[in-house]
Amino acid sequence: MLYEKSKAKNITADKSKIKEVVHGTIDKMATIVGATLGPGGRPVLIERDSLSPLITKDGVTVAKALGVENAEANIIIDAAKEICLKTAKEAGDGTTTAIVLANAITKHGLQFLEANPKYNPQRMVNELQDLYRTLVLPFLKANAIKVSGRDELVHVATISANGDKDIASAAVTAVMAAGEDGHVLIEEAQGNQLKVETMDGFIVTSGLKDIGAIGRLFINDKALQQVKMDRGLVFLYDGSLNDLKVPGAIQQAVEGTELYGMPIVVFAHGFADVVIDAFGKSTKGGYTVVPVKTPMSGVANSRSSFLLDMSAYTGATVYDPGTIDNFITTDAQAGFGAFDNARVGMYESVVQAVPDTERIDSRIAELKHLMDVAPSDFDKMHIKAAIGKLTGGISTIWVGGGSELEAREKRDRVEDAVEAVKSAIAEGIVPGGCAIQLTLSQMISLHPDKKPSWDIMAQALSEPFQLLLNNCGENVDEVWPSMDPHIRQSADSKQLPLMVFDANQHILVNALDAGIIEPAKVCRVTIGNALSVASLLTTLGGIVVAPRNAGLEQQLELSKGAFKEMMSGATGHVGQE
């Protein structure tokens, strides 16, 4: 192995310096991200390389844009960004609250350790994690309200989409149409539009185009350039059909039976020209046989996995080179699956059947187990899509905008709204307006077995509410006296607070009647992720980081941009010639 010389790094081990940079950085981050919190939150103007400035009120977008020249501070910002990204990904909302909470826990945690120098930092972290597991999680689980209708979901989605009711309605429509295990796709649309499309049946991302120009010979619906079939059979082969053995077996299995004349869709990894030609002749000779290539997603064994999904959906047996003789000698008609109707287009196909519930449930259970052990988010995404196809639940939200910038920002809000709706369905809803955090703070303060370190969380949980009031021009000292009795009552009874402060109308209202609600999952994930990063920042023993040179970094970015522009121009010039 070649010796590689270590790069120059800045090493910070002084406790006072670490505390100063941690507290100063996370506080600065919480201040700018927290400016967007609540109805009274204000948008932030962000400069972007080679693009026009962005104005946004989305906390995660603001957090992702942050960076500072100081290397130690910048690595802390990068660590804190993980809260926003993780919270948005898991729950779809609560990113701003997570940063504000992380800052508060970090601040009070550092103060606690300074006041108690003999208190082991890891002991403090363990006690706070124990508090989260034994008090916060049980309270949310016991009190979350199951969603009972569309209106509640629209309220949840509206808050997540920064008040856009059109986006909220589209998100709810798409999620409800897809179903519990369904999949919602978000695609770019032309023009300034927002629409939802739902499709029944098992969608296959493969069509006639994949078998070449000869695929057009199978078209029987010229207007829509597709093969349209009713009441037919499905044959599945885990491999490529390179000779006429399988086509001959299929023909022999149906001839002279009531199956003869029924259209057949054959799924295989590939088809030799002689096989496609044989299927084409069969189609002209009396019965339709359409070849469709099994789609490949980039995940290991995706083609074989697709065939198992289609087997569960249609009841067909999956054959391969080692088992095809069973079809020829014994299975014959029993090896086929069935569909009510199917269409094979140029780029995608759709099969509609009436699947056996037990078979589908068994396959979904297998896929959910695979999703639990999947090595990457990419794999999990494709497995989730497969589950959606099996349940017949696929919805597409088409998102457009007046400009690329507007469309991207709108798409981000749609994604947040969809995740928030799913979270509400999965774990129920709770009152919003930071009332849950206030109740938990009070419960911790009154707990008979309270540990000294628990005061950190009790104080931190009240800070999002203070910022919410500050952003809408209210004073916590004026509002709190009217809120306090309701919060105390909820804490004493260990039940949800129903009266919350409406930052729009500046009055106390019933949370459920006013639609000031949020998914219980958002509350859970927000507190958990904030505690996770704060635990890291309060126990740091040192920082090792490469020094930054802002001027040099800017020059490198400019050089990259100039190189891309030059290559783009060169490509365009060659194309014109």
XYZ file of C-alpha atoms in Angstrom, residues 134-397:
264
model
C -40.498 6.517 28.955
C -42.523 9.749 28.931
C -42.671 11.426 25.502
C -43.312 8.359 23.320
C -45.951 6.747 25.587
C -47.828 10.064 25.910
C -48.003 10.549 22.133
C -48.927 6.924 21.469
C -51.666 6.901 24.112
C -53.263 10.193 23.086
C -52.920 10.431 19.306
C -56.330 10.808 17.653
C -57.083 8.524 14.746
C -57.901 10.460 11.576
C -61.620 10.200 10.884
C -62.082 12.096 7.635
C -60.713 13.997 4.687
C -61.108 17.419 6.314
C -58.615 16.590 9.057
C -56.079 15.419 6.496
C -56.546 18.607 4.468
C -55.847 20.690 7.597
C -52.640 18.705 8.204
C -51.524 19.038 4.573
C -52.341 22.766 4.451
C -50.028 23.496 7.382
C -47.258 21.370 5.843
C -47.679 23.088 2.443
C -47.288 26.552 4.030
C -50.985 27.354 3.722
C -51.510 26.303 0.077
C -54.949 24.645 0.056
C -54.672 23.504 -3.576
C -51.516 21.539 -2.807
C -53.116 20.186 0.378
C -56.194 18.971 -1.499
C -54.072 17.332 -4.214
C -51.885 15.574 -1.636
C -54.883 14.188 0.266
C -56.619 13.050 -2.937
C -53.487 11.248 -4.135
C -52.751 9.499 -0.830
C -56.359 8.403 -0.288
C -56.595 7.083 -3.843
C -53.362 5.116 -3.487
C -54.421 3.506 -0.218
C -52.496 2.548 2.910
C -49.761 0.619 1.100
C -50.025 2.636 -2.093
C -47.401 4.752 -3.784
C -47.617 8.425 -4.739
C -45.456 9.652 -7.614
C -44.662 13.351 -8.044
C -43.864 14.290 -11.633
C -43.054 17.492 -13.479
C -45.909 18.950 -15.559
C -45.891 21.377 -18.436
C -47.131 24.859 -17.621
C -48.470 26.177 -14.339
C -50.716 23.296 -13.319
C -51.387 20.933 -10.450
C -53.397 17.777 -11.068
C -53.801 14.258 -9.703
C -54.062 11.088 -11.774
C -54.924 7.670 -10.405
C -54.628 4.365 -12.179
C -56.143 1.002 -11.266
C -54.328 -2.228 -11.924
C -50.745 -3.469 -11.934
C -48.547 -0.989 -13.788
C -45.569 -2.344 -15.762
C -42.903 0.116 -16.872
C -42.276 -1.765 -20.110
C -44.065 -1.769 -23.443
C -43.933 -2.537 -27.144
C -41.021 -0.163 -27.678
C -38.805 -2.471 -25.611
C -39.079 -5.342 -28.101
C -38.086 -3.161 -31.049
C -39.796 -1.922 -34.200
C -41.644 -5.222 -34.624
C -43.654 -4.370 -31.508
C -45.993 -2.211 -33.592
C -47.262 -5.338 -35.391
C -49.223 -6.324 -32.252
C -51.192 -3.038 -32.021
C -54.967 -3.466 -32.305
C -55.939 0.016 -31.060
C -54.297 2.339 -33.560
C -55.826 5.481 -32.082
C -54.026 4.969 -28.771
C -51.116 2.951 -30.213
C -51.641 0.000 -27.872
C -52.729 -3.623 -27.627
C -56.045 -3.803 -25.831
C -57.237 -7.160 -24.450
C -60.115 -8.466 -22.316
C -60.319 -11.686 -20.288
C -57.000 -13.312 -21.021
C -54.081 -15.339 -19.710
C -50.661 -14.501 -18.267
C -47.511 -16.579 -18.712
C -44.369 -15.816 -16.665
C -40.825 -16.928 -17.542
C -37.770 -16.095 -15.410
C -35.274 -15.975 -18.252
C -34.999 -15.131 -21.956
C -36.956 -16.971 -24.645
C -34.373 -17.771 -27.327
C -36.081 -20.621 -29.198
C -39.559 -21.931 -30.025
C -39.761 -24.492 -27.184
C -41.836 -22.278 -24.862
C -44.028 -20.664 -27.594
C -44.796 -24.170 -28.842
C -45.684 -25.356 -25.341
C -47.997 -22.378 -24.819
C -49.809 -23.088 -28.104
C -50.113 -26.788 -27.295
C -51.506 -26.022 -23.812
C -54.443 -23.946 -25.124
C -55.333 -25.700 -28.398
C -58.480 -27.792 -28.168
C -59.491 -26.242 -24.810
C -61.822 -23.451 -23.724
C -58.696 -21.297 -23.325
C -58.058 -21.235 -27.062
C -58.737 -17.805 -28.514
C -58.147 -15.991 -25.223
C -55.402 -13.323 -25.467
C -52.105 -14.162 -23.728
C -49.500 -11.810 -22.294
C -46.045 -13.409 -21.970
C -43.548 -11.821 -19.572
C -39.862 -12.757 -19.954
C -36.468 -11.062 -19.641
C -35.936 -11.068 -23.408
C -37.264 -12.459 -26.688
C -35.314 -13.664 -29.718
C -36.552 -12.401 -33.081
C -37.768 -15.901 -33.995
C -39.934 -15.968 -30.838
C -41.441 -12.537 -31.486
C -42.116 -13.591 -35.084
C -43.897 -16.749 -33.851
C -46.056 -14.712 -31.470
C -46.826 -12.282 -34.292
C -47.987 -15.118 -36.563
C -50.149 -16.551 -33.765
C -51.760 -13.131 -33.327
C -52.615 -12.988 -37.027
C -53.724 -16.627 -37.030
C -56.493 -16.416 -34.467
C -55.315 -15.730 -30.944
C -53.320 -12.803 -29.576
C -49.988 -13.510 -27.863
C -48.133 -10.353 -26.784
C -44.530 -10.430 -25.520
C -43.600 -7.958 -22.759
C -40.105 -7.623 -21.334
C -39.814 -7.754 -17.554
C -38.813 -4.259 -16.377
C -35.471 -3.690 -14.663
C -35.274 -1.101 -11.853
C -31.584 -1.111 -10.930
C -32.194 -3.104 -7.742
C -30.632 -6.571 -7.428
C -32.849 -9.355 -8.883
C -35.497 -6.761 -9.810
C -36.708 -8.756 -12.834
C -37.223 -11.955 -10.859
C -38.875 -9.972 -8.060
C -41.260 -8.395 -10.584
C -42.311 -11.842 -11.812
C -43.071 -12.934 -8.232
C -45.222 -9.804 -7.810
C -47.080 -10.509 -11.046
C -47.504 -14.132 -9.963
C -49.184 -13.025 -6.740
C -51.404 -10.601 -8.652
C -52.536 -12.915 -11.475
C -52.082 -16.405 -10.015
C -49.600 -17.461 -12.706
C -46.712 -19.828 -11.966
C -43.199 -18.475 -12.571
C -41.206 -20.863 -14.771
C -37.497 -20.864 -15.580
C -35.176 -23.049 -17.712
C -35.079 -25.648 -14.918
C -38.842 -25.916 -14.394
C -40.342 -25.243 -17.848
C -40.670 -29.014 -18.463
C -43.210 -29.135 -15.619
C -45.447 -26.778 -17.613
C -45.046 -28.870 -20.734
C -45.697 -32.261 -19.100
C -48.013 -31.665 -16.125
C -49.068 -28.068 -15.343
C -50.303 -26.950 -18.770
C -53.483 -24.900 -18.239
C -52.925 -24.594 -14.463
C -49.676 -22.713 -15.033
C -51.392 -19.683 -16.542
C -52.560 -16.655 -14.622
C -55.648 -14.634 -15.543
C -56.537 -10.986 -16.131
C -59.835 -9.184 -16.679
C -58.355 -6.649 -19.060
C -54.911 -5.500 -20.084
C -53.330 -2.947 -22.324
C -49.786 -2.894 -23.617
C -48.733 0.551 -24.797
C -45.541 1.722 -26.428
C -43.853 2.610 -23.129
C -45.893 0.999 -20.345
C -48.441 -1.716 -19.736
C -51.312 -2.156 -17.284
C -52.804 -5.474 -16.162
C -56.097 -5.541 -14.257
C -57.112 -8.702 -12.440
C -59.069 -9.873 -9.427
C -56.243 -11.241 -7.278
C -56.559 -13.733 -4.459
C -56.400 -11.725 -1.206
C -54.445 -14.369 0.694
C -51.831 -14.593 -2.064
C -51.455 -10.808 -2.222
C -51.177 -10.465 1.559
C -48.500 -13.143 1.640
C -46.425 -11.388 -1.037
C -46.855 -7.972 0.624
C -45.627 -9.474 3.908
C -42.529 -10.767 2.092
C -41.874 -7.360 0.524
C -42.303 -5.548 3.842
C -39.743 -7.876 5.401
C -37.360 -7.155 2.514
C -37.937 -3.417 3.026
C -36.988 -3.733 6.703
C -33.616 -5.263 5.811
C -32.995 -3.299 2.585
C -29.440 -1.861 2.524
C -30.350 1.534 1.053
C -33.161 4.077 0.714
C -33.059 3.454 -3.056
C -33.935 -0.218 -2.530
C -36.659 0.679 -0.020
C -38.222 3.128 -2.472
C -38.524 0.451 -5.176
C -39.886 -2.149 -2.765
C -42.482 0.364 -1.567
C -43.487 1.015 -5.176
C -43.888 -2.746 -5.714
C -46.230 -2.943 -2.717
C -48.253 -0.080 -4.180
C -48.612 -1.919 -7.482
C -49.837 -5.060 -5.746
C -52.529 -3.136 -3.902
C -53.517 -1.373 -7.102
C -52.591 1.920 -5.435
C -50.610 4.253 -7.660
C -51.321 7.978 -7.763
C -49.423 10.629 -9.686
C -49.363 14.335 -8.794
